[in-house]
Structures are given as structure tokens and as C-alpha cells.
């Protein structure tokens, strides 16, 4: 089954404790993104990757890191989480191109206390 | 600047009635337009897209959307609403001249279908 898999689904952590949210897709997609979803703000792109070893900042990259060492994986790293990073996070993948639709993971609800 | 507006935070419709969820956009080039649906505790699912051609696009679950270039709109429609259509709906646009394939998202519209 074609899918984007995120882990964990739910995470509660404390301020400053490094964490990683994993994302894996099995569709051989070149393009992957991370979004955060906050009420009334829709989805905001954090980082994206055009292909292996090619990553770039989205609209809200501060406080986040990513890596793309393999085509299928695109982990999101919070080196020192803060309460304002409490949010619902989505990973998405798609073929490269302006007319392609994105496939989304199930989401990770992160709470930073 | 590129943007997407979904002017209604919430739309309430009685089951069996037609529904419309509104979306307007602003891009510098030509738009590629998308609708996604998010059910509770789930990721976003693709519903339909407008790329080119016929202004009326048909998608999943009986939904359709009409592209109107002069009004820069891409409203989502369904002739007869089901209770199971209750969800959060997002409109997104991508500029055809975009070099980073970024999707610009609306804030979302909560659709509530009442029995």
C-alpha cells in the first residue's frame, strides 16, 4: 500500500529535550515536506527536500532541522524544543512537478511543556 | 504575494442539501489548484485538482470544484451532502512558475453536515 508513515503519532516532551519525528514514504517520491498545522493558520511549510541531500527552508524553519540521506526518509529534528513548537506536524511526499498532488502522513501531535 | 483565502471558518449544511466551500486565490502566474480533506485524527487526503482544461473538475467522494479565472476562485461543491462529509477542508494553490513546488494553503473550512 502506498503510504507516508510518521512516528510517533503523539509525543509529550519537556522544553530543551532533543527529539526526532521520523517520516518514511514507499512511493519513490523525490519531493518531501514538513508542515505544521495550527488552528486558523492552515498548513505552514517548515522544510522541504527536492531529492536526496537537497533540502531548503520553508516559511517557518526556525527551531527545526531536517536531513535527507535516503530518498524514502525525511526526519524532522527539534534540537531544543520550546512550548511555541507545540503543534500538529505533517510529513508529505509527492513526485516533483507543479501539477502533482501530495500524499500526507497521519500526523504527529507534539506537546512541549 | 501568493495567498489562498477560505472566507468561512465553518459551513453548516443539512444532509441531502447541496454544499459549497469557498476558496479564492492570488498568484503571480497561472494557478494549479487543489482541495484536500482532513477527517478527525487523520492526515490530509487529496480530493481533486485543477491543472488545465475543463473548468469543472470532478474528484473523490462525489465532490467537484469549479475554476473561475476571472473571479480567481475554486469553490468546492457537492450536490447532496452526507453526514460523513463532515470534516476540515483545505484549498491550496501552486504557481505554475514556482521553482520549489511550494503549495500555499488556506486556513481551512470546517464542514458540518447535520442529519
Short mmCIF file of C-alpha atoms in Angstrom, two decimals:
data_model
loop_
_atom_site.label_atom_id
_atom_site.label_comp_id
_atom_site.label_asym_id
_atom_site.label_seq_id
_atom_site.Cartn_x
_atom_site.Cartn_y
_atom_site.Cartn_z
CA UNK A 1 0.00 0.00 0.00
CA UNK A 2 1.31 3.44 -0.95
CA UNK A 3 1.75 5.46 2.20
CA UNK A 4 3.64 8.04 4.20
CA UNK A 5 4.42 6.86 7.71
CA UNK A 6 5.18 9.19 10.59
CA UNK A 7 6.28 8.25 14.07
CA UNK A 8 5.38 8.86 16.78
CA UNK A 9 1.71 9.83 16.45
CA UNK A 10 1.68 11.55 19.83
CA UNK A 11 4.55 12.98 21.83
CA UNK A 12 4.76 14.98 25.03
CA UNK A 13 8.19 16.30 25.88
CA UNK A 14 9.89 18.91 28.03
CA UNK A 15 11.50 22.12 26.90
CA UNK A 16 15.02 21.63 25.61
CA UNK A 17 14.98 17.86 25.19
CA UNK A 18 16.03 16.99 21.65
CA UNK A 19 13.56 14.93 19.65
CA UNK A 20 13.19 13.46 16.19
CA UNK A 21 9.99 12.77 14.28
CA UNK A 22 10.51 10.20 11.57
CA UNK A 23 8.88 10.16 8.15
CA UNK A 24 9.13 7.44 5.53
CA UNK A 25 7.41 7.03 2.15
CA UNK A 26 7.26 3.97 -0.10
CA UNK A 27 6.28 5.67 -3.36
CA UNK A 28 9.76 6.61 -4.59
CA UNK A 29 8.81 10.28 -4.44
CA UNK A 30 11.53 12.86 -4.94
CA UNK A 31 9.82 15.71 -3.12
CA UNK A 32 9.13 15.67 0.63
CA UNK A 33 7.94 18.36 3.01
CA UNK A 34 7.24 19.01 6.65
CA UNK A 35 4.31 21.16 7.71
CA UNK A 36 2.90 22.35 10.97
CA UNK A 37 -0.81 22.86 11.38
CA UNK A 38 -2.13 25.38 13.89
CA UNK A 39 -5.78 26.44 14.32
CA UNK A 40 -6.76 29.27 11.99
CA UNK A 41 -3.40 29.24 10.23
CA UNK A 42 -3.76 26.29 7.90
CA UNK A 43 -0.59 24.44 6.98
CA UNK A 44 2.75 26.17 7.04
CA UNK A 45 5.76 24.60 5.41
CA UNK A 46 8.77 24.10 7.67
CA UNK A 47 11.30 22.50 5.33
CA UNK A 48 11.24 20.73 2.03
CA UNK A 49 13.51 18.47 0.02
CA UNK A 50 13.70 18.18 -3.75
CA UNK A 51 15.77 14.99 -3.61
CA UNK A 52 18.45 13.18 -1.63
CA UNK A 53 20.85 15.60 0.04
CA UNK A 54 18.84 18.60 -1.22
CA UNK A 55 16.89 20.44 1.47
CA UNK A 56 15.69 24.00 1.88
CA UNK A 57 13.79 26.22 4.26
CA UNK A 58 10.09 26.72 4.02
CA UNK A 59 8.11 29.51 5.63
CA UNK A 60 8.71 28.67 9.32
CA UNK A 61 12.08 26.89 9.64
CA UNK A 62 13.31 28.42 12.91
CA UNK A 63 13.96 25.83 15.58
CA UNK A 64 13.86 22.86 13.21
CA UNK A 65 16.35 20.78 11.24
CA UNK A 66 15.92 18.11 8.61
CA UNK A 67 18.05 15.66 6.69
CA UNK A 68 17.56 13.62 3.53
CA UNK A 69 20.19 10.91 3.40
CA UNK A 70 17.90 8.42 1.68
CA UNK A 71 15.10 9.01 -0.77
CA UNK A 72 12.44 7.40 1.40
CA UNK A 73 13.23 9.08 4.74
CA UNK A 74 12.92 12.70 5.82
CA UNK A 75 13.23 13.11 9.60
CA UNK A 76 12.33 16.33 11.42
CA UNK A 77 14.63 17.26 14.27
CA UNK A 78 13.91 19.66 17.11
CA UNK A 79 17.26 20.29 18.78
CA UNK A 80 15.83 22.27 21.69
CA UNK A 81 12.03 22.23 21.64
CA UNK A 82 10.10 25.14 23.09
CA UNK A 83 6.41 25.47 24.02
CA UNK A 84 5.69 27.50 20.85
CA UNK A 85 6.53 24.38 18.86
CA UNK A 86 3.51 22.62 20.31
CA UNK A 87 1.57 21.79 17.18
CA UNK A 88 0.31 19.11 14.80
CA UNK A 89 3.01 18.12 12.33
CA UNK A 90 2.57 16.51 8.94
CA UNK A 91 5.04 14.97 6.55
CA UNK A 92 4.10 14.88 2.88
CA UNK A 93 5.62 13.48 -0.29
CA UNK A 94 4.97 13.87 -3.99
CA UNK A 95 6.53 13.46 -7.37
CA UNK A 96 8.46 16.54 -8.46
CA UNK A 97 6.37 18.89 -10.53
CA UNK A 98 3.95 21.74 -10.19
CA UNK A 99 0.87 19.68 -11.06
CA UNK A 100 1.37 16.77 -8.67
CA UNK A 101 -0.67 16.12 -5.56
CA UNK A 102 0.89 15.50 -2.17
CA UNK A 103 0.43 12.42 -0.01
CA UNK A 104 0.33 13.02 3.73
CA UNK A 105 1.28 11.08 6.79
CA UNK A 106 -1.15 10.61 9.69
CA UNK A 107 0.34 13.46 11.67
CA UNK A 108 2.31 13.84 14.90
CA UNK A 109 0.74 15.77 17.72
CA UNK A 110 3.59 17.30 19.71
CA UNK A 111 3.21 18.96 23.08
CA UNK A 112 6.19 20.75 24.62
CA UNK A 113 5.80 21.59 28.30
CA UNK B 1 2.33 37.74 -2.80
CA UNK B 2 0.73 34.37 -3.25
CA UNK B 3 -2.19 33.58 -0.98
CA UNK B 4 -5.30 31.49 -0.53
CA UNK B 5 -8.42 32.65 1.27
CA UNK B 6 -11.15 30.44 2.64
CA UNK B 7 -13.58 33.08 3.86
CA UNK B 8 -15.72 30.79 6.01
CA UNK B 9 -14.31 29.17 9.13
CA UNK B 10 -17.32 26.88 9.27
CA UNK B 11 -20.12 25.84 6.92
CA UNK B 12 -23.27 24.13 8.19
CA UNK B 13 -25.44 22.15 5.78
CA UNK B 14 -28.37 19.81 6.26
CA UNK B 15 -27.92 16.28 4.98
CA UNK B 16 -29.18 15.95 1.44
CA UNK B 17 -28.72 19.62 0.62
CA UNK B 18 -26.07 20.91 -1.77
CA UNK B 19 -22.88 22.23 -0.24
CA UNK B 20 -20.31 24.80 -1.28
CA UNK B 21 -16.97 25.53 0.38
CA UNK B 22 -15.40 28.69 -0.95
CA UNK B 23 -11.81 29.36 -1.98
CA UNK B 24 -10.18 32.32 -3.66
CA UNK B 25 -6.52 32.63 -4.56
CA UNK B 26 -3.84 35.04 -5.63
CA UNK B 27 -0.75 34.03 -7.62
CA UNK B 28 1.53 35.90 -9.97
CA UNK B 29 1.47 33.25 -12.68
CA UNK B 30 -1.15 30.68 -13.58
CA UNK B 31 -2.53 28.53 -10.78
CA UNK B 32 -2.66 24.84 -10.13
CA UNK B 33 -5.41 24.36 -7.54
CA UNK B 34 -6.06 21.56 -5.09
CA UNK B 35 -8.62 20.53 -2.49
CA UNK B 36 -7.82 18.26 0.42
CA UNK B 37 -9.96 16.86 3.23
CA UNK B 38 -8.91 16.11 6.78
CA UNK B 39 -11.01 13.78 8.91
CA UNK B 40 -10.52 13.86 12.71
CA UNK B 41 -7.19 12.40 13.82
CA UNK B 42 -6.18 11.72 10.23
CA UNK B 43 -3.80 13.16 7.70
CA UNK B 44 -4.91 15.19 4.72
CA UNK B 45 -6.35 13.33 1.77
CA UNK B 46 -6.32 14.62 -1.79
CA UNK B 47 -9.79 15.26 -3.25
CA UNK B 48 -9.25 16.89 -6.63
CA UNK B 49 -7.13 19.30 -8.62
CA UNK B 50 -7.39 21.77 -11.46
CA UNK B 51 -4.46 21.82 -13.83
CA UNK B 52 -5.87 22.89 -17.18
CA UNK B 53 -8.84 22.28 -19.45
CA UNK B 54 -12.43 21.96 -18.28
CA UNK B 55 -13.25 24.43 -15.53
CA UNK B 56 -15.39 21.86 -13.72
CA UNK B 57 -13.25 19.22 -12.06
CA UNK B 58 -14.65 16.03 -10.56
CA UNK B 59 -12.95 14.29 -7.67
CA UNK B 60 -13.33 11.70 -4.93
CA UNK B 61 -16.47 11.04 -2.86
CA UNK B 62 -18.76 12.87 -5.30
CA UNK B 63 -17.06 16.24 -4.87
CA UNK B 64 -16.44 18.66 -7.69
CA UNK B 65 -14.92 22.11 -7.97
CA UNK B 66 -15.32 24.93 -10.41
CA UNK B 67 -12.37 27.03 -11.52
CA UNK B 68 -13.27 30.63 -12.30
CA UNK B 69 -10.30 32.57 -13.62
CA UNK B 70 -11.97 35.98 -13.68
CA UNK B 71 -13.05 35.66 -10.04
CA UNK B 72 -9.85 33.81 -9.04
CA UNK B 73 -11.98 31.24 -7.28
CA UNK B 74 -12.04 27.47 -6.95
CA UNK B 75 -15.12 26.60 -4.91
CA UNK B 76 -15.72 23.02 -3.77
CA UNK B 77 -19.21 21.64 -4.32
CA UNK B 78 -21.31 18.55 -3.82
CA UNK B 79 -24.92 18.17 -4.97
CA UNK B 80 -26.15 16.22 -1.94
CA UNK B 81 -24.29 16.32 1.38
CA UNK B 82 -23.74 13.28 3.60
CA UNK B 83 -23.15 13.30 7.35
CA UNK B 84 -19.87 11.51 6.60
CA UNK B 85 -18.70 14.57 4.63
CA UNK B 86 -18.23 16.41 7.94
CA UNK B 87 -14.54 17.25 8.08
CA UNK B 88 -11.99 20.02 7.65
CA UNK B 89 -11.40 21.10 4.06
CA UNK B 90 -8.31 22.83 2.74
CA UNK B 91 -7.77 24.65 -0.52
CA UNK B 92 -4.21 25.02 -1.83
CA UNK B 93 -2.57 26.67 -4.82
CA UNK B 94 0.72 26.27 -6.58
CA UNK B 95 2.01 28.85 -9.03
CA UNK B 96 2.89 27.26 -12.37
CA UNK B 97 6.11 29.28 -12.32
CA UNK B 98 7.09 28.00 -8.88
CA UNK B 99 10.64 26.68 -8.78
CA UNK B 100 10.27 24.98 -5.40
CA UNK B 101 6.82 23.38 -5.95
CA UNK B 102 5.56 25.01 -2.77
CA UNK B 103 1.86 24.68 -2.00
CA UNK B 104 0.18 27.74 -0.48
CA UNK B 105 -2.64 26.73 1.86
CA UNK B 106 -5.87 28.29 3.01
CA UNK B 107 -6.71 28.28 6.72
CA UNK B 108 -9.29 25.56 6.29
CA UNK B 109 -13.09 25.38 6.49
CA UNK B 110 -14.88 23.11 8.92
CA UNK B 111 -17.84 21.49 7.21
CA UNK B 112 -20.63 20.23 9.45
CA UNK B 113 -23.40 18.18 7.92
CA UNK B 114 -26.43 17.83 10.18
CA UNK B 115 -28.81 14.85 9.92
#
